[in-house]
Structures are given as structure tokens and as C-alpha cells.
Amino acid sequence: DAGVIQSPRHEVTEMGQEVTLRCKPISGHDYLFWYRQTMMRGLELLIYFNNNVPIDDSGMPEDRFSAKMPNASFSTLKIQPSEPRDSAVYFCASSLRGAGMGGYTFGSGTRLTVV
Amino acid sequence: KQEVTQIPAALSVPEGENLVLNCSFTDSAIYNLQWFRQDPGKGLTSLLLIQSSQREQTSGRLNASLDKSSGRSTLYIAASQPGDSATYLCAVTDNQGGKLIFGQGTELSVKP
């Protein structure tokens, strides 16, 4: 398996523009997570899905952020409109609950810069 | 609300030293605890996973322990090497096996 795949790796956009981040989890994993990492706040959970259903979105900062998981192999995180304070590295991770092995697998992240 | 704290925030040691990184968590009702490594500008790599019923896990020069009742975990690195330089993150999973809550990390520098 190629692991968790995120795209793009880097994104630079102007304030007010829409940004869409993409994630392909490991095949067979039933949990998918979106995290944001900044120097000030560390790693924060934004939202997670179980079997494509959003379970906890309490970490989504505001209505400008939305996430979808239309099928087991694809998820998106959208920011509209983007703001400079959204600049961060966004990680996607997947896991298989109850497997007892391997824990969570993270993607390489998308570094977002909003100017 | 679960909170995870890592001490120290940064650590610099000479090559060859054995060292211990500390992690504490406020709610002992966890499903498991995981240690990750993050290199600058990179993603997270899972190092060790300890289930709530386990006391420790070992992988090569790494040994992680878990004392759930006291809310503590340690990561022991034996015979440190410059290649061990990275940020080490501790994270706990809630009792439903869902979300990971991360500590702020310990930035380790091993000097040749």
C-alpha cells in the first residue's frame, strides 16, 4: 500500500480564495482524520470520519471550513474563503479501529500559505 | 477534557547518551498511546503503539512504557545517534478508539 496520500503538497493562495485539500486513506481503514499543525497550537484535530460518516467536527474552527468523505477512498477539506490565519500544515491520517496493530498512519501533509 | 503534556520541550544531548522523554495525560480512560517522530518539514512516523492493557513496547533502541493509572508514559532511547534528532510526539486515543490527542512534542537534538 502506498500509505495515506495527500494533495497538493504545497498550496499558496490569496486571501479570499477557495482552497481544497485532498486525501486518499489506506485501503480498508475505516477511520479518517484531518489535523492542522501550527507552531503556536501544535497538532489539532479538525474532524474525523468513521465509515465515511463525520463523527466529531468540534475542532473545525468556523463555518469557512468544511469536510466531506463521499466514499471510503477519498476525502476533501475545503476552506472558503481562506484567510492568512489558516496558514498551516494540514495532515490527513487513517486507522483501522480494533486492529491493535499499526495505530494511525499519517500522510505527508499539505503546507498551506494564504497571503 | 483530555490534555497531553510533554516534558522537556527541547533536549540536546551528546551522541551515545541514553535519554528519556516524558509524556503525561490527564484522563486515564484511554484506548492506547502512541509515540511519533516528526522530522522538520515532514509528516509523522509512528514509532511505538501501546494498548491500554500493556505496560511497554520495544522496537530496536526504543522502549516505551505506559502507566495508565498515573497518566504517564516514557520513551527511552538507548545509545542516541545524530539521526535520532527530530521532534517526538506523544498522543493518546480516547476510549472509543477515535481521535488522537497530541502533546506539544519534545524537540531532540543529538550532537556528534
mmCIF file of N, CA and C in Angstrom, chain A residues 56-104:
data_model
loop_
_atom_site.group_PDB
_atom_site.id
_atom_site.type_symbol
_atom_site.label_atom_id
_atom_site.label_comp_id
_atom_site.label_asym_id
_atom_site.label_seq_id
_atom_site.Cartn_x
_atom_site.Cartn_y
_atom_site.Cartn_z
ATOM 1 N N ASP A 56 -17.055 13.602 14.648
ATOM 2 C CA ASP A 56 -16.758 14.715 15.550
ATOM 3 C C ASP A 56 -16.128 15.837 14.737
ATOM 4 N N ASP A 57 -16.846 16.919 14.588
ATOM 5 C CA ASP A 57 -16.310 18.072 13.855
ATOM 6 C C ASP A 57 -16.116 19.260 14.783
ATOM 7 N N SER A 58 -16.008 18.995 16.061
ATOM 8 C CA SER A 58 -15.906 20.085 17.043
ATOM 9 C C SER A 58 -14.626 20.891 16.896
ATOM 10 N N GLY A 59 -13.644 20.342 16.225
ATOM 11 C CA GLY A 59 -12.388 21.065 16.039
ATOM 12 C C GLY A 59 -12.362 21.959 14.821
ATOM 13 N N MET A 60 -13.383 21.902 13.993
ATOM 14 C CA MET A 60 -13.439 22.764 12.816
ATOM 15 C C MET A 60 -13.571 24.201 13.305
ATOM 16 N N PRO A 61 -12.638 25.061 12.911
ATOM 17 C CA PRO A 61 -12.576 26.397 13.512
ATOM 18 C C PRO A 61 -13.815 27.251 13.281
ATOM 19 N N GLU A 62 -14.389 27.196 12.136
ATOM 20 C CA GLU A 62 -15.558 28.015 11.848
ATOM 21 C C GLU A 62 -16.205 27.538 10.559
ATOM 22 N N ASP A 63 -17.297 28.206 10.201
ATOM 23 C CA ASP A 63 -18.086 27.748 9.057
ATOM 24 C C ASP A 63 -17.331 27.823 7.737
ATOM 25 N N ARG A 64 -16.229 28.503 7.721
ATOM 26 C CA ARG A 64 -15.454 28.589 6.470
ATOM 27 C C ARG A 64 -14.832 27.231 6.123
ATOM 28 N N PHE A 65 -14.746 26.354 7.117
ATOM 29 C CA PHE A 65 -14.147 25.041 6.920
ATOM 30 C C PHE A 65 -15.254 23.999 6.735
ATOM 31 N N SER A 66 -15.054 23.121 5.747
ATOM 32 C CA SER A 66 -15.981 22.004 5.560
ATOM 33 C C SER A 66 -15.191 20.797 5.086
ATOM 34 N N ALA A 67 -15.665 19.620 5.450
ATOM 35 C CA ALA A 67 -15.002 18.388 5.038
ATOM 36 C C ALA A 67 -16.045 17.387 4.576
ATOM 37 N N LYS A 68 -15.643 16.589 3.584
ATOM 38 C CA LYS A 68 -16.537 15.562 3.050
ATOM 39 C C LYS A 68 -15.769 14.270 2.860
ATOM 40 N N MET A 69 -16.515 13.189 2.897
ATOM 41 C CA MET A 69 -15.928 11.888 2.574
ATOM 42 C C MET A 69 -16.972 11.134 1.756
ATOM 43 N N PRO A 70 -17.005 11.352 0.462
ATOM 44 C CA PRO A 70 -18.044 10.769 -0.388
ATOM 45 C C PRO A 70 -17.944 9.255 -0.528
ATOM 46 N N ASN A 71 -16.743 8.708 -0.325
ATOM 47 C CA ASN A 71 -16.568 7.253 -0.372
ATOM 48 C C ASN A 71 -15.367 6.871 0.488
ATOM 49 N N ALA A 72 -15.136 5.592 0.621
ATOM 50 C CA ALA A 72 -14.106 5.099 1.543
ATOM 51 C C ALA A 72 -12.686 5.415 1.090
ATOM 52 N N SER A 73 -12.520 5.892 -0.126
ATOM 53 C CA SER A 73 -11.168 6.093 -0.635
ATOM 54 C C SER A 73 -10.834 7.553 -0.906
ATOM 55 N N PHE A 74 -11.674 8.476 -0.435
ATOM 56 C CA PHE A 74 -11.417 9.871 -0.773
ATOM 57 C C PHE A 74 -12.085 10.810 0.214
ATOM 58 N N SER A 75 -11.329 11.856 0.600
ATOM 59 C CA SER A 75 -11.888 12.895 1.463
ATOM 60 C C SER A 75 -11.329 14.251 1.037
ATOM 61 N N THR A 76 -12.111 15.287 1.266
ATOM 62 C CA THR A 76 -11.665 16.647 0.983
ATOM 63 C C THR A 76 -11.877 17.531 2.197
ATOM 64 N N LEU A 77 -11.003 18.509 2.335
ATOM 65 C CA LEU A 77 -11.144 19.568 3.328
ATOM 66 C C LEU A 77 -11.124 20.884 2.553
ATOM 67 N N LYS A 78 -12.191 21.641 2.708
ATOM 68 C CA LYS A 78 -12.329 22.865 1.926
ATOM 69 C C LYS A 78 -12.352 24.074 2.853
ATOM 70 N N ILE A 79 -11.680 25.126 2.444
ATOM 71 C CA ILE A 79 -11.702 26.392 3.175
ATOM 72 C C ILE A 79 -12.190 27.461 2.202
ATOM 73 N N GLN A 80 -13.275 28.126 2.570
ATOM 74 C CA GLN A 80 -13.864 29.127 1.696
ATOM 75 C C GLN A 80 -14.603 30.171 2.517
ATOM 76 N N PRO A 81 -14.178 31.421 2.527
ATOM 77 C CA PRO A 81 -12.959 31.949 1.911
ATOM 78 C C PRO A 81 -11.750 31.759 2.817
ATOM 79 N N SER A 82 -10.591 31.628 2.242
ATOM 80 C CA SER A 82 -9.380 31.432 3.042
ATOM 81 C C SER A 82 -8.889 32.758 3.622
ATOM 82 N N GLU A 83 -8.189 32.658 4.774
ATOM 83 C CA GLU A 83 -7.629 33.814 5.454
ATOM 84 C C GLU A 83 -6.177 33.517 5.822
ATOM 85 N N PRO A 84 -5.358 34.552 6.000
ATOM 86 C CA PRO A 84 -3.941 34.316 6.342
ATOM 87 C C PRO A 84 -3.762 33.445 7.587
ATOM 88 N N ARG A 85 -4.662 33.549 8.558
ATOM 89 C CA ARG A 85 -4.511 32.737 9.783
ATOM 90 C C ARG A 85 -4.794 31.257 9.556
ATOM 91 N N ASP A 86 -5.239 30.907 8.365
ATOM 92 C CA ASP A 86 -5.422 29.491 8.031
ATOM 93 C C ASP A 86 -4.111 28.845 7.588
ATOM 94 N N SER A 87 -3.075 29.645 7.424
ATOM 95 C CA SER A 87 -1.785 29.110 7.004
ATOM 96 C C SER A 87 -1.285 28.108 8.044
ATOM 97 N N ALA A 88 -0.989 26.900 7.594
ATOM 98 C CA ALA A 88 -0.603 25.804 8.489
ATOM 99 C C ALA A 88 -0.256 24.606 7.618
ATOM 100 N N VAL A 89 0.148 23.529 8.273
ATOM 101 C CA VAL A 89 0.278 22.249 7.587
ATOM 102 C C VAL A 89 -0.931 21.403 7.973
ATOM 103 N N TYR A 90 -1.614 20.901 6.979
ATOM 104 C CA TYR A 90 -2.814 20.093 7.196
ATOM 105 C C TYR A 90 -2.476 18.631 6.915
ATOM 106 N N PHE A 91 -2.727 17.802 7.915
ATOM 107 C CA PHE A 91 -2.434 16.380 7.788
ATOM 108 C C PHE A 91 -3.730 15.573 7.742
ATOM 109 N N CYS A 92 -3.689 14.541 6.943
ATOM 110 C CA CYS A 92 -4.744 13.544 6.919
ATOM 111 C C CYS A 92 -4.150 12.256 7.483
ATOM 112 N N ALA A 93 -4.946 11.503 8.237
ATOM 113 C CA ALA A 93 -4.492 10.231 8.789
ATOM 114 C C ALA A 93 -5.630 9.225 8.688
ATOM 115 N N SER A 94 -5.274 7.948 8.630
ATOM 116 C CA SER A 94 -6.307 6.918 8.658
ATOM 117 C C SER A 94 -5.899 5.820 9.630
ATOM 118 N N SER A 95 -6.893 5.084 10.089
ATOM 119 C CA SER A 95 -6.612 3.995 11.019
ATOM 120 C C SER A 95 -7.670 2.912 10.893
ATOM 121 N N LEU A 96 -7.321 1.754 11.425
ATOM 122 C CA LEU A 96 -8.246 0.625 11.465
ATOM 123 C C LEU A 96 -8.521 0.340 12.931
ATOM 124 N N ARG A 97 -9.722 0.680 13.360
ATOM 125 C CA ARG A 97 -10.091 0.534 14.766
ATOM 126 C C ARG A 97 -10.090 -0.921 15.154
ATOM 127 N N GLY A 98 -9.469 -1.174 16.315
ATOM 128 C CA GLY A 98 -9.535 -2.510 16.861
ATOM 129 C C GLY A 98 -8.538 -3.477 16.284
ATOM 130 N N ALA A 99 -7.747 -3.031 15.305
ATOM 131 C CA ALA A 99 -6.766 -3.958 14.741
ATOM 132 C C ALA A 99 -5.657 -4.246 15.742
ATOM 133 N N GLY A 100 -5.404 -3.295 16.634
ATOM 134 C CA GLY A 100 -4.378 -3.488 17.646
ATOM 135 C C GLY A 100 -2.972 -3.391 17.110
ATOM 136 N N MET A 101 -2.841 -3.166 15.832
ATOM 137 C CA MET A 101 -1.514 -3.090 15.239
ATOM 138 C C MET A 101 -1.439 -1.851 14.353
ATOM 139 N N GLY A 102 -0.306 -1.195 14.413
ATOM 140 C CA GLY A 102 -0.062 -0.129 13.436
ATOM 141 C C GLY A 102 -0.600 1.220 13.819
ATOM 142 N N GLY A 103 -1.626 1.268 14.622
ATOM 143 C CA GLY A 103 -2.106 2.572 15.044
ATOM 144 C C GLY A 103 -2.574 3.411 13.875
ATOM 145 N N TYR A 104 -2.133 4.624 13.869
ATOM 146 C CA TYR A 104 -2.543 5.585 12.871
ATOM 147 C C TYR A 104 -1.426 5.796 11.847
#
